[in-house]
Coordinates of C-alpha atoms in Angstrom, one line a residue:
X1 CA 0.2 0.2 0.4
X2 CA 1.4 3.3 -0.9
X3 CA -0.4 6.5 1.3
X4 CA 0.8 10.1 -0.1
X5 CA 0.5 13.0 2.9
X6 CA -2.5 13.5 3.0
X7 CA -4.0 9.6 2.8
X8 CA -1.9 9.0 6.0
X9 CA -3.5 12.0 7.7
X10 CA -6.8 10.3 6.7
X11 CA -6.0 6.9 7.7
X12 CA -4.4 7.9 10.9
X13 CA -8.2 9.4 11.6
X14 CA -9.8 6.6 10.3
X15 CA -8.0 3.9 12.6
X16 CA -10.2 4.2 15.4
X17 CA -7.2 4.8 17.3
X18 CA -5.6 8.1 18.9
X19 CA -2.1 9.9 18.6
X20 CA -1.3 8.5 21.8
X21 CA -2.2 5.2 20.9
X22 CA -0.7 4.8 17.5
X23 CA 2.5 6.1 18.5
X24 CA 2.3 3.6 21.0
X25 CA 2.0 1.4 18.7
X26 CA 4.2 2.1 15.9
X27 CA 7.2 2.8 18.9
X28 CA 6.6 -0.8 19.9
X29 CA 7.0 -2.9 16.2
X30 CA 9.9 -0.4 15.5
X31 CA 11.3 -1.0 18.7
X32 CA 10.5 -5.0 18.4
X33 CA 11.9 -4.7 14.8
X34 CA 14.9 -3.3 15.9
X35 CA 15.8 -5.6 18.9
X36 CA 15.1 -8.8 16.0
X37 CA 17.1 -7.3 13.3
X38 CA 20.0 -6.3 15.6
X39 CA 20.2 -9.0 18.4
X40 CA 23.9 -9.1 18.8
X41 CA 23.4 -4.8 19.4
X42 CA 23.4 -3.8 23.1
X43 CA 23.3 0.0 22.6
X44 CA 21.1 2.5 20.4
X45 CA 21.4 6.5 20.2
X46 CA 18.1 7.8 19.0
X47 CA 17.6 11.2 17.1
X48 CA 14.6 13.1 18.5
X49 CA 12.6 15.9 16.5
X50 CA 10.0 17.9 18.1
X51 CA 6.5 16.2 16.4
X52 CA 5.1 12.8 16.2
X53 CA 8.1 11.3 14.9
X54 CA 10.2 12.3 18.0
X55 CA 8.1 10.9 19.9
X56 CA 8.2 7.3 18.1
X57 CA 12.0 8.0 19.1
X58 CA 10.6 7.8 23.2
X59 CA 8.7 5.1 22.8
X60 CA 11.2 3.1 21.1
X61 CA 13.5 3.9 24.1
X62 CA 11.4 3.3 26.9
X63 CA 11.2 -1.0 25.3
X64 CA 14.2 -1.2 24.3
X65 CA 15.7 0.0 28.1
X66 CA 12.7 -2.4 28.7
X67 CA 14.8 -5.6 26.9
X68 CA 17.8 -4.4 28.3
X69 CA 19.8 -2.4 25.8
X70 CA 21.8 0.9 26.2
X71 CA 19.8 3.5 25.3
X72 CA 20.3 7.3 25.2
X73 CA 18.9 10.4 23.6
X74 CA 19.4 13.4 21.7
X75 CA 16.8 16.5 21.1
X76 CA 18.3 17.2 18.0
X77 CA 15.2 20.5 17.6
X78 CA 15.0 22.8 21.0
X79 CA 11.4 22.2 21.4
X80 CA 8.7 18.7 22.0
X81 CA 5.2 20.4 20.0
X82 CA 3.0 17.3 19.7
X83 CA 1.0 16.4 23.1
X84 CA 1.4 12.9 22.4
X85 CA 5.0 13.5 22.2
X86 CA 5.2 15.2 25.0
X87 CA 3.2 12.0 26.9
X88 CA 5.8 9.5 25.2
X89 CA 8.4 11.4 26.9
X90 CA 7.2 12.2 30.3
X91 CA 6.1 7.8 30.1
X92 CA 10.3 7.6 29.9
X93 CA 11.9 5.9 33.2
X94 CA 14.4 8.5 35.1
X95 CA 17.2 6.3 33.9
X96 CA 17.1 7.5 30.5
X97 CA 19.8 9.6 29.5
X98 CA 18.5 12.1 27.3
X99 CA 20.8 15.2 25.6
X100 CA 19.6 18.3 24.2
X101 CA 21.7 18.8 20.6
X102 CA 22.3 22.7 21.2
X103 CA 23.8 21.9 24.5
X104 CA 26.2 19.2 23.5
X105 CA 29.9 20.4 21.5
X106 CA 30.4 18.7 18.0
X107 CA 33.6 16.9 19.6
X108 CA 30.5 15.4 22.1
X109 CA 28.0 14.5 19.7
X110 CA 30.7 12.8 16.9
X111 CA 32.3 10.7 20.6
X112 CA 28.9 10.2 21.4
X113 CA 27.5 8.7 17.4
X114 CA 30.9 6.6 17.0
X115 CA 30.6 5.1 20.3
X116 CA 26.4 3.8 20.2
X117 CA 25.7 0.7 17.9
X118 CA 22.9 2.0 15.9
X119 CA 21.2 5.4 15.1
X120 CA 17.4 5.4 15.1
X121 CA 16.9 9.0 13.0
X122 CA 13.1 10.3 14.9
X123 CA 14.4 13.8 13.6
X124 CA 11.8 14.0 10.6
X125 CA 8.4 12.5 9.7
X126 CA 6.6 13.3 6.7
X127 CA 5.0 16.6 7.3
X128 CA 9.2 17.8 6.6
X129 CA 10.2 20.1 3.8
X130 CA 13.4 20.6 2.0
X131 CA 15.7 22.3 2.9
X132 CA 17.5 20.9 5.9
X133 CA 18.1 23.7 8.9
X134 CA 22.4 24.0 8.6
X135 CA 22.5 23.0 12.1
X136 CA 21.3 19.9 11.6
X137 CA 22.7 19.8 8.1
X138 CA 26.5 19.6 9.1
X139 CA 25.6 16.8 11.6
X140 CA 23.5 14.6 9.0
X141 CA 26.4 15.1 6.2
X142 CA 28.8 14.1 9.5
X143 CA 26.9 10.8 10.1
X144 CA 26.6 9.8 6.2
X145 CA 30.5 10.5 5.3
X146 CA 31.3 8.5 8.6
X147 CA 28.9 5.6 7.3
X148 CA 27.6 4.4 10.7
X149 CA 25.1 2.1 11.4
X150 CA 21.6 3.6 10.8
X151 CA 17.8 3.1 11.2
X152 CA 15.4 5.7 10.2
X153 CA 11.8 5.3 11.5
X154 CA 9.4 6.4 8.9
X155 CA 11.3 8.2 6.4
X156 CA 15.1 9.2 6.3
X157 CA 14.8 12.9 8.0
X158 CA 15.8 15.1 4.7
X159 CA 13.3 13.1 2.3
X160 CA 10.2 14.9 1.4
X161 CA 7.0 11.6 1.4
X162 CA 5.6 12.8 -1.3
X163 CA 8.6 13.1 -3.7
X164 CA 11.1 11.4 -5.6
X165 CA 14.4 13.2 -3.8
X166 CA 15.0 15.6 -0.9
X167 CA 17.8 17.4 0.6
X168 CA 21.0 16.1 -0.9
X169 CA 22.2 15.9 3.1
X170 CA 19.5 12.8 4.2
X171 CA 20.2 11.0 6.7
X172 CA 21.0 7.3 5.1
X173 CA 20.0 4.3 6.4
X174 CA 20.8 0.8 5.7
X175 CA 17.6 0.1 7.1
X176 CA 14.3 2.5 7.0
X177 CA 10.9 1.2 9.1
X178 CA 8.2 2.6 6.9
X179 CA 5.0 2.7 9.5
X180 CA 1.6 2.4 8.8
X181 CA 2.2 2.2 4.2
X182 CA 4.5 3.1 1.4
X183 CA 5.4 6.7 1.2
X184 CA 6.2 8.0 -2.9
X185 CA 9.7 8.6 -1.8
X186 CA 10.2 5.0 -1.1
X187 CA 9.9 4.1 -4.8
X188 CA 12.1 6.3 -5.6
X189 CA 15.5 4.4 -3.1
X190 CA 18.0 3.4 -6.7
X191 CA 17.8 6.9 -7.5
X192 CA 17.4 9.2 -4.1
X193 CA 20.4 6.3 -3.0
X194 CA 19.5 7.2 0.9
X195 CA 18.0 3.5 2.2
X196 CA 19.5 0.5 1.4
X197 CA 16.7 -1.5 2.9
X198 CA 12.9 -0.6 4.0
X199 CA 10.4 -2.6 5.7
X200 CA 6.8 -2.0 6.6
X201 CA 5.6 -1.4 10.2
X202 CA 1.8 -2.4 9.6
X203 CA -0.1 -0.1 12.1
X204 CA -3.9 -1.7 11.0
X205 CA -4.5 1.2 8.1
X206 CA -6.9 0.5 5.2
X207 CA -6.7 0.6 1.6
X208 CA -7.7 3.5 0.4
X209 CA -11.2 3.8 -1.9
X210 CA -9.4 5.6 -4.5
X211 CA -5.3 5.3 -5.5
X212 CA -3.2 6.7 -8.0
X213 CA -0.3 4.7 -7.1
X214 CA -0.4 1.0 -8.9
X215 CA 1.9 -1.1 -7.4
X216 CA 3.2 -4.6 -10.3
X217 CA 4.6 -7.8 -9.0
X218 CA 4.4 -11.1 -10.5
X219 CA 0.9 -11.9 -9.9
X220 CA -0.2 -8.5 -11.2
X221 CA 1.5 -8.7 -14.6
X222 CA 1.0 -12.7 -15.0
X223 CA -3.0 -11.1 -14.5
X224 CA -3.2 -8.1 -17.0
X225 CA -0.3 -10.4 -19.9
X226 CA -2.6 -12.0 -23.3
X227 CA -3.5 -15.2 -23.1
X228 CA -2.9 -17.6 -26.0
X229 CA -5.7 -20.3 -27.2
X230 CA -5.4 -22.7 -29.3
X231 CA -7.2 -21.3 -32.1
X232 CA -4.9 -17.7 -32.5
X233 CA -3.0 -17.3 -35.2
X234 CA -0.9 -14.8 -36.8
X235 CA -3.3 -11.9 -37.4
X236 CA -5.2 -12.3 -33.5
X237 CA -1.6 -11.9 -31.7
X238 CA -0.8 -8.6 -32.0
X239 CA 0.3 -6.7 -35.1
X240 CA 2.5 -4.3 -35.4
X241 CA 4.4 -2.1 -37.7
X242 CA 7.8 -0.3 -36.8
X243 CA 9.9 2.8 -37.6
X244 CA 13.4 2.1 -36.6
X245 CA 17.5 2.1 -37.4
X246 CA 19.1 3.9 -40.0
X247 CA 23.0 4.0 -41.1
X248 CA 24.9 2.4 -38.8
X249 CA 22.0 1.5 -36.4
X250 CA 20.4 -1.0 -37.4
X251 CA 21.0 -2.9 -34.8
X252 CA 18.2 -0.6 -32.6
X253 CA 15.4 -1.6 -35.1
X254 CA 16.5 -5.7 -34.4
X255 CA 16.2 -5.1 -30.7
X256 CA 13.0 -3.2 -31.5
X257 CA 12.0 -6.6 -33.9
X258 CA 13.1 -9.0 -31.6
X259 CA 11.8 -7.9 -28.1
X260 CA 8.0 -7.4 -29.8
X261 CA 8.7 -11.2 -31.4
X262 CA 9.5 -12.3 -27.8
X263 CA 6.5 -11.0 -26.3
X264 CA 4.1 -13.2 -28.6
X265 CA 4.0 -10.5 -31.2
X266 CA 2.0 -12.5 -34.2
X267 CA 2.2 -10.3 -37.4
X268 CA 5.5 -7.7 -37.7
X269 CA 6.2 -5.1 -40.4
X270 CA 8.6 -2.4 -40.0
X271 CA 10.0 0.0 -42.4
X272 CA 13.1 0.4 -42.7
X273 CA 16.1 2.5 -44.5
X274 CA 17.2 0.2 -47.6
X275 CA 20.4 0.5 -46.6
X276 CA 19.9 -1.5 -43.4
X277 CA 17.4 -4.0 -45.0
X278 CA 20.1 -7.0 -45.7
X279 CA 21.3 -6.7 -42.2
X280 CA 17.5 -7.1 -40.8
X281 CA 16.4 -9.0 -43.1
X282 CA 19.0 -11.7 -41.6
X283 CA 19.1 -11.0 -38.4
X284 CA 14.6 -10.5 -38.1
X285 CA 13.4 -12.9 -41.0
X286 CA 10.2 -13.2 -40.0
X287 CA 9.5 -9.6 -40.4
X288 CA 7.9 -8.1 -43.4
X289 CA 9.8 -5.0 -44.1
X290 CA 9.3 -1.8 -46.0
X291 CA 11.0 1.2 -47.5
X292 CA 10.9 3.6 -45.4
X293 CA 9.9 5.5 -48.3
X294 CA 6.9 4.6 -48.6
X295 CA 4.3 6.5 -50.4
X296 CA 1.8 8.4 -48.5
X297 CA -1.5 6.2 -49.3
X298 CA 1.0 3.2 -48.9
X299 CA 1.7 4.1 -45.3
X300 CA -1.7 5.0 -44.2
X301 CA -3.1 1.3 -45.1
X302 CA 0.0 0.0 -43.5
X303 CA -1.4 1.9 -40.3
X304 CA -5.0 1.0 -41.1
X305 CA -4.3 -2.5 -40.4
X306 CA -1.6 -2.3 -37.9
X307 CA -2.4 -3.3 -33.7
X308 CA 0.3 -0.8 -32.6
X309 CA 3.1 1.9 -33.6
X310 CA 6.9 2.2 -33.0
X311 CA 8.9 5.0 -34.0
X312 CA 12.0 6.2 -33.0
X313 CA 14.4 4.1 -31.6
X314 CA 17.7 4.0 -33.8
X315 CA 15.9 6.7 -36.4
X316 CA 19.0 9.5 -36.0
X317 CA 20.1 9.3 -39.6
X318 CA 16.7 8.2 -40.9
X319 CA 16.4 11.6 -43.1
X320 CA 12.6 11.4 -43.8
X321 CA 11.6 10.9 -39.6
X322 CA 10.4 14.1 -39.3
X323 CA 7.7 13.5 -42.7
X324 CA 6.8 10.1 -41.1
X325 CA 6.4 10.7 -37.5
X326 CA 4.1 13.8 -38.7
X327 CA 1.7 11.5 -40.6
X328 CA 2.0 8.7 -38.4
X329 CA 1.4 10.7 -35.4
X330 CA -1.7 12.6 -38.2
X331 CA -3.1 9.5 -39.2
X332 CA -2.3 6.4 -36.8
X333 CA -5.6 5.8 -34.4
X334 CA -4.5 2.8 -32.9
X335 CA -1.2 3.5 -29.8
X336 CA 1.7 5.7 -30.7
X337 CA 5.2 4.2 -29.1
X338 CA 7.5 7.7 -29.6
X339 CA 10.6 6.7 -29.0
X340 CA 14.8 8.2 -28.8
X341 CA 15.0 10.7 -32.3
X342 CA 11.3 10.3 -32.7
X343 CA 11.3 12.1 -29.1
X344 CA 13.4 14.7 -29.7
X345 CA 12.1 15.3 -33.3
X346 CA 8.6 16.1 -30.9
X347 CA 10.8 18.4 -29.0
X348 CA 11.2 20.3 -32.1
X349 CA 7.9 20.3 -33.1
X350 CA 6.0 21.0 -29.7
X351 CA 2.7 22.0 -31.6
X352 CA 2.5 17.9 -32.9
X353 CA 1.6 17.5 -29.4
X354 CA -1.6 19.8 -29.9
X355 CA -2.4 17.5 -32.8
X356 CA -6.1 15.1 -32.1
X357 CA -4.9 11.5 -30.6
X358 CA -5.5 8.8 -29.2
X359 CA -3.1 7.0 -27.1
X360 CA 0.3 7.9 -27.3
X361 CA 3.1 6.5 -25.0
X362 CA 6.2 8.4 -24.6
X363 CA 9.5 6.7 -23.1
X364 CA 12.5 9.5 -23.0
X365 CA 15.3 9.7 -20.4
X366 CA 15.1 12.2 -18.6
X367 CA 17.5 14.4 -21.2
X368 CA 15.3 13.2 -24.0
X369 CA 12.6 14.3 -21.2
X370 CA 14.1 17.8 -20.4
X371 CA 14.1 18.6 -24.1
X372 CA 10.3 17.7 -24.3
X373 CA 9.5 20.0 -21.3
X374 CA 11.5 22.6 -21.2
X375 CA 13.0 22.1 -17.9
X376 CA 16.6 21.2 -16.6
X377 CA 17.1 17.9 -16.3
X378 CA 17.8 19.3 -12.3
X379 CA 14.9 20.6 -11.8
X380 CA 13.3 17.1 -13.2
X381 CA 15.7 15.0 -10.6
X382 CA 14.3 16.8 -7.5
X383 CA 10.3 16.3 -8.5
X384 CA 10.1 14.0 -10.8
X385 CA 6.9 12.9 -9.9
X386 CA 5.5 16.7 -10.3
X387 CA 6.9 17.4 -13.6
X388 CA 5.9 14.1 -15.3
X389 CA 2.6 14.3 -14.1
X390 CA 2.0 18.0 -15.1
X391 CA 3.5 16.7 -18.8
X392 CA 1.4 13.7 -19.2
X393 CA -2.2 15.2 -18.0
X394 CA -1.5 18.7 -19.7
X395 CA -0.5 16.7 -23.0
X396 CA -2.9 13.4 -22.7
X397 CA -0.3 10.8 -23.0
X398 CA 1.3 8.1 -21.0
X399 CA 4.8 9.0 -20.2
X400 CA 7.1 6.8 -19.2
X401 CA 10.7 8.6 -17.6
X402 CA 13.1 6.1 -17.4
X403 CA 15.7 5.8 -14.7
X404 CA 16.6 3.8 -12.2
X405 CA 13.2 3.7 -10.6
X406 CA 11.3 4.5 -14.2
X407 CA 8.1 6.0 -13.3
X408 CA 5.2 5.6 -15.5
X409 CA 2.2 8.5 -15.3
X410 CA -0.8 7.8 -17.5
X411 CA -2.9 10.5 -19.1
X412 CA -5.8 10.8 -16.0
X413 CA -3.2 10.8 -13.9
X414 CA -2.5 7.3 -12.2
X415 CA 1.1 5.9 -11.1
X416 CA 3.6 3.1 -10.8
X417 CA 7.2 3.0 -10.1
X418 CA 9.2 0.3 -11.3
X419 CA 11.2 -1.4 -9.2
X420 CA 12.5 -4.8 -10.9
X421 CA 15.9 -4.3 -12.8
X422 CA 19.9 -3.3 -12.4
X423 CA 22.8 -2.3 -13.4
X424 CA 23.0 -4.5 -16.1
X425 CA 20.4 -2.7 -17.8
X426 CA 22.9 0.7 -18.1
X427 CA 23.6 -0.1 -22.0
X428 CA 22.8 0.9 -24.9
X429 CA 20.4 -1.2 -26.8
X430 CA 18.4 -1.3 -23.7
X431 CA 15.6 1.2 -24.7
X432 CA 15.5 -0.7 -27.6
X433 CA 14.5 -3.7 -26.3
X434 CA 11.9 -2.1 -23.8
X435 CA 10.2 0.0 -26.5
X436 CA 9.5 -3.2 -29.1
X437 CA 8.3 -4.7 -25.8
X438 CA 6.0 -1.9 -24.2
X439 CA 4.6 -1.9 -28.4
X440 CA 3.6 -5.4 -29.2
X441 CA 2.3 -5.4 -25.4
X442 CA 0.1 -2.5 -26.6
X443 CA -0.9 -4.5 -29.6
X444 CA -1.9 -7.2 -28.3
X445 CA -4.3 -5.1 -26.4
X446 CA -3.6 -4.1 -23.2
X447 CA -4.3 -0.6 -22.4
X448 CA -0.9 1.9 -22.9
X449 CA -0.6 2.1 -19.1
X450 CA -0.9 -1.9 -18.3
X451 CA 1.8 -2.2 -21.2
X452 CA 3.6 1.3 -20.1
X453 CA 3.4 -0.6 -16.7
X454 CA 3.7 -4.5 -17.8
X455 CA 6.9 -3.6 -20.3
X456 CA 8.8 -2.0 -17.9
X457 CA 8.1 -4.4 -14.7
X458 CA 9.2 -7.4 -17.0
X459 CA 12.2 -6.1 -18.8
X460 CA 13.6 -5.3 -15.2
X461 CA 12.6 -8.6 -14.7
X462 CA 14.1 -10.3 -17.3
X463 CA 17.7 -8.4 -16.4
X464 CA 16.9 -10.0 -13.2
X465 CA 16.9 -13.4 -14.1
X466 CA 20.1 -13.0 -16.5
X467 CA 21.8 -11.8 -13.7
X468 CA 21.3 -15.9 -12.5
X469 CA 23.4 -17.0 -14.7
X470 CA 25.4 -13.8 -16.3
X471 CA 27.3 -11.3 -14.4
X472 CA 26.5 -7.4 -14.5
X473 CA 28.8 -6.5 -16.9
X474 CA 28.4 -9.2 -19.0
X475 CA 24.8 -9.3 -19.8
X476 CA 23.3 -8.2 -23.4
X477 CA 19.8 -8.3 -25.4
X478 CA 20.5 -12.3 -25.9
X479 CA 20.6 -12.3 -22.2
X480 CA 18.3 -9.9 -21.5
X481 CA 15.4 -11.9 -24.3
X482 CA 16.8 -15.1 -22.6
X483 CA 15.5 -13.6 -19.1
X484 CA 12.3 -12.7 -20.3
X485 CA 11.8 -16.0 -21.9
X486 CA 12.5 -17.7 -18.9
X487 CA 10.0 -15.5 -16.3
X488 CA 7.0 -16.7 -19.4
X489 CA 8.0 -20.1 -19.5
X490 CA 7.5 -20.5 -15.6
X491 CA 3.9 -18.9 -15.9
X492 CA 3.0 -20.9 -19.3
X493 CA 0.8 -22.4 -17.7
X494 CA -1.1 -19.5 -16.8
X495 CA -0.6 -18.1 -20.4
X496 CA -2.3 -20.3 -22.5
X497 CA -5.7 -21.3 -22.3

């Protein structure tokens, strides 16, 4: 379950528990988890803020003391503000050591931090807004530099709940305990690199009636994947037209086509530069090829006979790409997947976004998205969710913003962050495979959002399968396709009716 700030507040109100009861429950469950995860560690230094997150720290301290662990608390901010946190502090035994951060010298603070086995971060909760106060920034930066053992409660202090990042000096943790539900920022852990491991701590919150967040897993993907029936034939399992490749970049088209075939697409057409046709005919003999100089009438006929169109991969040197893309955007009534050179072409012609259109799926990395939306890479990285959502809604497209934690946003504002994959995908050609997979799923009848979410998840899962047999360095497109086949083979009984 993923909840945003306003949903957390609503879930707490609907739980039937008071703030004090929720704090006691959260603190007890966090303490139990700490003692389970760190059975050999005798001492905990708890950094507390002034709100309910600090109150959780007081409850954790009480239970750790009851388990005969050494505990000290440092109050990182001046005042304890909330009634529940004040009450939690009053319940602490007199033996609990409590210090004020402002009363400690830098040397005293650093000595204490190094003396205790584990630092428990209870400074800021889900209401934090960057930037960090300067006096905390220096302390957090030092802790991060020392690579001390840190456990963050709910959120790493310095991260913002509803955003993809936070302050660059947010505390880094080896473990974060997410209270009640995951928050959006937890989903971007590979982007912000602030937490190594995440454990959800249930507080009995009910699932919201409506959520903008979609979570994908093997079960969900398998449910969405098109089934094969005994009476299927090539025209019932997806007709896809691919416009890809150009001189010096034939491989991009090959990867599109091989990935589409691996996703079970029954009929593949490709518009290619005649210069690369001999290469592609040898590599992908199952494809029907057409010259990129196809007449307007013949191109329209081909588009009308397609269930989806993919355009742009490896088209950097395709001399008539602009003409082809404009024609596809104007004439195609089926999903159109834009990648690479097509995205750059669209960025040069933003007026084409005003063309009345059906389903478009855009697959930019952050640099390409910067050109599309007119924002700097730094601004996008600081708030990927807002930037992607604004663009998808404004232009009514499905946006696949690629990255370590790829973000997918629908024209209605639904969101999905992908959690499969690994650094073996950080190679040229990986995106071409993804485009072919998404396009094939769209051609086989999935909605644009379903095709994008399933395609991205499967792309990452295929890479995860690949590194079971091949090193991260050694994984290339053949290993990715073999990993995809391994996953589909594992679920073959569910996909064949």
